[in-house]
Coordinates of C-alpha atoms and ligand atoms in Angstrom, one line a residue:
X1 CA 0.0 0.0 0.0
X2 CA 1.3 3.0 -1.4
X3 CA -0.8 5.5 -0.3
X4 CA -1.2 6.6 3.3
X5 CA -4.4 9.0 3.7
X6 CA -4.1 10.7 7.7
X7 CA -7.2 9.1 9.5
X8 CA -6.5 11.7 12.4
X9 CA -8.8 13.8 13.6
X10 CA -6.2 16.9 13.9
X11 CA -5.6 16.7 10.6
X12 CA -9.1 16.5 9.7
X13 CA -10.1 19.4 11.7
X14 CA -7.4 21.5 10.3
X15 CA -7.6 20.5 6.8
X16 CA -11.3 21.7 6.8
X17 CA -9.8 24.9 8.4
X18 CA -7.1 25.4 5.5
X19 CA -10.1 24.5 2.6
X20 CA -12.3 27.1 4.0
X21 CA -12.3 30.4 1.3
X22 CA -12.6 32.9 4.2
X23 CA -9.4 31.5 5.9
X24 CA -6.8 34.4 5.3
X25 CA -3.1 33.7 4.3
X26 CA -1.9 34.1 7.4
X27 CA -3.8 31.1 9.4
X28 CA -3.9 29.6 5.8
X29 CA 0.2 29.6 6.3
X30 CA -0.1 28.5 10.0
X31 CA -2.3 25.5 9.4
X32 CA 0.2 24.3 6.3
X33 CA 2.7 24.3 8.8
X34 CA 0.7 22.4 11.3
X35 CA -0.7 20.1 8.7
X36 CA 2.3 19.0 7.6
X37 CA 4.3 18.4 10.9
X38 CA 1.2 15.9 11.3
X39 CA 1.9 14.0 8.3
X40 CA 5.4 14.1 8.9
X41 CA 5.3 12.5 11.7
X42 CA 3.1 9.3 10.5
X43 CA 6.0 9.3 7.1
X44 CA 8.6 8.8 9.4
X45 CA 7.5 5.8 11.6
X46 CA 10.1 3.7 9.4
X47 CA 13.2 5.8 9.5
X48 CA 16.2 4.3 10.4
X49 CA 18.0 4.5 13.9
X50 CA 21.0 3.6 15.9
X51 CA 21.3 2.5 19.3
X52 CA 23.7 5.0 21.2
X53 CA 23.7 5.4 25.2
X54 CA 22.5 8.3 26.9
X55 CA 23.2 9.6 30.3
X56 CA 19.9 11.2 32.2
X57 CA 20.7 13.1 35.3
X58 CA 20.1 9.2 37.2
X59 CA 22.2 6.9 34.9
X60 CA 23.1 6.0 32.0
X61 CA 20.2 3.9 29.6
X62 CA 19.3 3.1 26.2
X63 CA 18.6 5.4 23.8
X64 CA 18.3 6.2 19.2
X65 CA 19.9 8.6 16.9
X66 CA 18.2 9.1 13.6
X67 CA 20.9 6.4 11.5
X68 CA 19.6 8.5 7.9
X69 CA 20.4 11.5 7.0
X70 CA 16.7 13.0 6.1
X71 CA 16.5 15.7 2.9
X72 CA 13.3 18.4 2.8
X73 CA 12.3 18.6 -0.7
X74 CA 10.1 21.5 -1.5
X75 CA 8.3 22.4 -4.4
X76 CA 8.5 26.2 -5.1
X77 CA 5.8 27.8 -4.5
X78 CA 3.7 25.9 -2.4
X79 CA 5.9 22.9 -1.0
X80 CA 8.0 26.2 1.1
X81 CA 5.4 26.4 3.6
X82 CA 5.3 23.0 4.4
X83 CA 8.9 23.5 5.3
X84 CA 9.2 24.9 9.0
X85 CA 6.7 22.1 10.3
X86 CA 8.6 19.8 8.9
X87 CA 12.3 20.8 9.9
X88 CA 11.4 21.6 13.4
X89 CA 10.9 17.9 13.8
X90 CA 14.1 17.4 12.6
X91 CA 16.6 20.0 12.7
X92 CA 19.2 18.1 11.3
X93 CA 17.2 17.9 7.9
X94 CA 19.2 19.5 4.8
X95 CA 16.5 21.4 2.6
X96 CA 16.6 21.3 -0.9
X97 CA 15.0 23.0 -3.4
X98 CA 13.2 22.0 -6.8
X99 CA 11.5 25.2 -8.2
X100 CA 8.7 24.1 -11.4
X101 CA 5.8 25.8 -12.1
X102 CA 3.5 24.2 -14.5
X103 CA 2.3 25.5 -17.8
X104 CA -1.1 27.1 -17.7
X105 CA -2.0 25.9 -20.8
X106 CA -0.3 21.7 -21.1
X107 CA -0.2 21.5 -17.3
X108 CA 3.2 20.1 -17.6
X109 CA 5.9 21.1 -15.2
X110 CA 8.9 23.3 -16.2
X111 CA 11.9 23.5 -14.3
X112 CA 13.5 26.6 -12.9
X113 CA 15.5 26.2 -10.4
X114 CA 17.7 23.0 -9.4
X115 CA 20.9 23.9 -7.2
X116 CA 21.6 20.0 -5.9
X117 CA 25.4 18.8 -5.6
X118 CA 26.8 16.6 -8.2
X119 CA 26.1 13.7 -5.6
X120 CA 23.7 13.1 -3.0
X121 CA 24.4 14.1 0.1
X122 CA 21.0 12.7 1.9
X123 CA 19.8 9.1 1.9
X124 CA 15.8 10.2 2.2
X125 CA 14.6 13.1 0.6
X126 CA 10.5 14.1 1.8
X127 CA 8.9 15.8 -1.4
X128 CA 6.9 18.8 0.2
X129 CA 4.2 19.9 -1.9
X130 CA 0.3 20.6 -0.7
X131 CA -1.0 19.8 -4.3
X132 CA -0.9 16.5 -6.4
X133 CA -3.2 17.5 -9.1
X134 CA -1.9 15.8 -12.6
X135 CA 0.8 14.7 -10.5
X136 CA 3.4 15.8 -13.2
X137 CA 5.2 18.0 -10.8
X138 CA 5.6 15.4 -8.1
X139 CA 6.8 12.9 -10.8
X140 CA 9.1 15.5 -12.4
X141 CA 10.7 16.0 -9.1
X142 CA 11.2 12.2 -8.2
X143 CA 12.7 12.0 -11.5
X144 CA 15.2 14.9 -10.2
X145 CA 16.1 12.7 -7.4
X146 CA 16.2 9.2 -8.5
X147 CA 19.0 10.5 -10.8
X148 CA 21.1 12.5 -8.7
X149 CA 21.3 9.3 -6.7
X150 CA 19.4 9.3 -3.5
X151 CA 18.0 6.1 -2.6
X152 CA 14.3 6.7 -1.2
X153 CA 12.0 9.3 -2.0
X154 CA 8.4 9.6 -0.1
X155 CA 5.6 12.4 -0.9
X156 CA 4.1 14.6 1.7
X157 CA 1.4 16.5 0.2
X158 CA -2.2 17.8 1.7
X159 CA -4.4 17.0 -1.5
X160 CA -4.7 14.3 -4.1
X161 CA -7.0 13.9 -6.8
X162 CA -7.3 10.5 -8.4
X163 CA -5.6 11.4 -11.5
X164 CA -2.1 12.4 -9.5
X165 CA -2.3 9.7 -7.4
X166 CA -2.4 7.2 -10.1
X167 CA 0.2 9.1 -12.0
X168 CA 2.8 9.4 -9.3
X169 CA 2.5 5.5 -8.2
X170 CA 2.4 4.2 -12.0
X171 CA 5.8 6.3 -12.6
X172 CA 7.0 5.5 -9.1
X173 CA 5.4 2.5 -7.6
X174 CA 8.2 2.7 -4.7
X175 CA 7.5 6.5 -3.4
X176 CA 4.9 6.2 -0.2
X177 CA 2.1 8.9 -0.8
X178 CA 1.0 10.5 2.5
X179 CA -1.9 12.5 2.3
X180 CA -4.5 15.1 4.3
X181 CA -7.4 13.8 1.9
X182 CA -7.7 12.0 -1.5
X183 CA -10.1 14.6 -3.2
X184 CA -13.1 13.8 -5.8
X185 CA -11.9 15.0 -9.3
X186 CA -9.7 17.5 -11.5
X187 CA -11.9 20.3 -13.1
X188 CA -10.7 21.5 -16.8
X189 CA -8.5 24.1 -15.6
X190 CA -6.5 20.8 -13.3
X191 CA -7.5 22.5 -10.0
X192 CA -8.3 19.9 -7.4
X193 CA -11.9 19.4 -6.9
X194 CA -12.7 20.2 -3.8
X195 CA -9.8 21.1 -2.8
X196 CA -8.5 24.4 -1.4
X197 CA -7.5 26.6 -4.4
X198 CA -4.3 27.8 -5.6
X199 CA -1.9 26.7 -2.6
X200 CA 0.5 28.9 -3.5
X201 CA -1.4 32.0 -4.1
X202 CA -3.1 31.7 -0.9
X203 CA 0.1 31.9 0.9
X204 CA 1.6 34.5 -0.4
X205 CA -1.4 36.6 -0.7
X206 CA -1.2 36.4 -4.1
X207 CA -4.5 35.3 -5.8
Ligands
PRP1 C1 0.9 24.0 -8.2 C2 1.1 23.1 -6.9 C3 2.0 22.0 -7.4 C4 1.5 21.8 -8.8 C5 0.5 20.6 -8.8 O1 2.0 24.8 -8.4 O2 1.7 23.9 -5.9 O3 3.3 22.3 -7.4 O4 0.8 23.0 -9.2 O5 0.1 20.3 -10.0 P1 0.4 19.0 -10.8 O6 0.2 17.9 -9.9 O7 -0.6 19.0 -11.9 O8 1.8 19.1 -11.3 P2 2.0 26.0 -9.5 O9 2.4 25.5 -10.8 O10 0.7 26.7 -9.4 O11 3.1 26.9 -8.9 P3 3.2 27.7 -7.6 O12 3.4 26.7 -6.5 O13 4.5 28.5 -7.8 O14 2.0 28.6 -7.5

């Protein structure tokens, strides 16, 4: 199972927040943040760790280090508020990012900005992006990663319509999906139905 759809009732309670039209950017940014701390934390249940010893003020016991060295991979615009949840989880994250915007009239991503090293420096990368409509960016940006090297890629976005989910699991059947909600449809401009809008617009104020 590919696809992991949050059953908790935070994120259900804040995702109806975030959809909500009257919701002005700046909650709109607060509850991306929240949102995707939440999702973070049920993608992570399988990262690696290594038993070190720790010392509490009584004596010294058991204890885990984080083995993997975890990248943040947002998608400019949108994926950068999903960013500072995220990384206060886990401050040792590197953040990366992939900008692509996608073409108002194919719906295909275009690239414009890529600044990763030659070679990986990060054995998970998170892709951060609130919106998998056709799914072409998320795929796009998998594709960006599986070539510069880095051995496992998972999704963290709030939204899905059918159509992305399919997409991004056909061209990646080994990327987890973790989702807020798997939404109804894509209308003919490729806007999630229901979804929340433009992600990125409502952010940064800029509908
Ligand atoms: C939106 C959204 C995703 C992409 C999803 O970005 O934030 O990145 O579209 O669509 P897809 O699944 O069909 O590829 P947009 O191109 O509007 O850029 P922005 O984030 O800069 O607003």
């Amino acid at each position: 199972m590919t696809v992991h759809i949050s059953r908790h009732p935070l994120v259900a309670h804040k995702l109806t927040r975030i959809r909500d039209s009257s919701t002005e950017p700046k909650k709109f940014r607060e509850l991306i943040r929240e949102i995707s701390a939440l999702l973070t934390y049920e993608a992570t249940q399988d990262l690696g760790v290594d038993p070190v010893r720790v010392t509490t003020p009584l004596e010294e016991t058991d204890g885990s280090d984080l083995a993997e060295k975890v990248g943040l991979v947002p998608i400019l615009r949108a994926g950068l508020g999903m960013v500072e949840g995220v990384w206060e989880l886990m401050p040792s994250a590197e953040v990366w990012h992939i900008g692509l915007y996608r073409d108002e009239e194919t719906f295909r991503p275009v690239e414009y900005y890529n600044k990763l090293p030659v070679t990986p420096t990060v054995a998970v990368c998170l892709v951060l992006d609130p919106m998998l409509a056709t799914g072409g960016s998320a795929v796009a940006t998998v594709d960006i990663l599986k070539r510069w090297g880095v051995g496992r890629v998972k999704f963290v976005g709030l939204i899905g319509a059918p159509e992305g989910i399919t997409n991004l699991e056909e061209h990646h059947p080994d990327v987890p999906i973790h989702l807020a909600a798997a939404d109804e449809r894509l209308n003919d401009r490729a806007f999630i139905v229901p979804g929340l809008g433009d992600a990125g617009d409502r952010q940064f104020g800029t509908a």
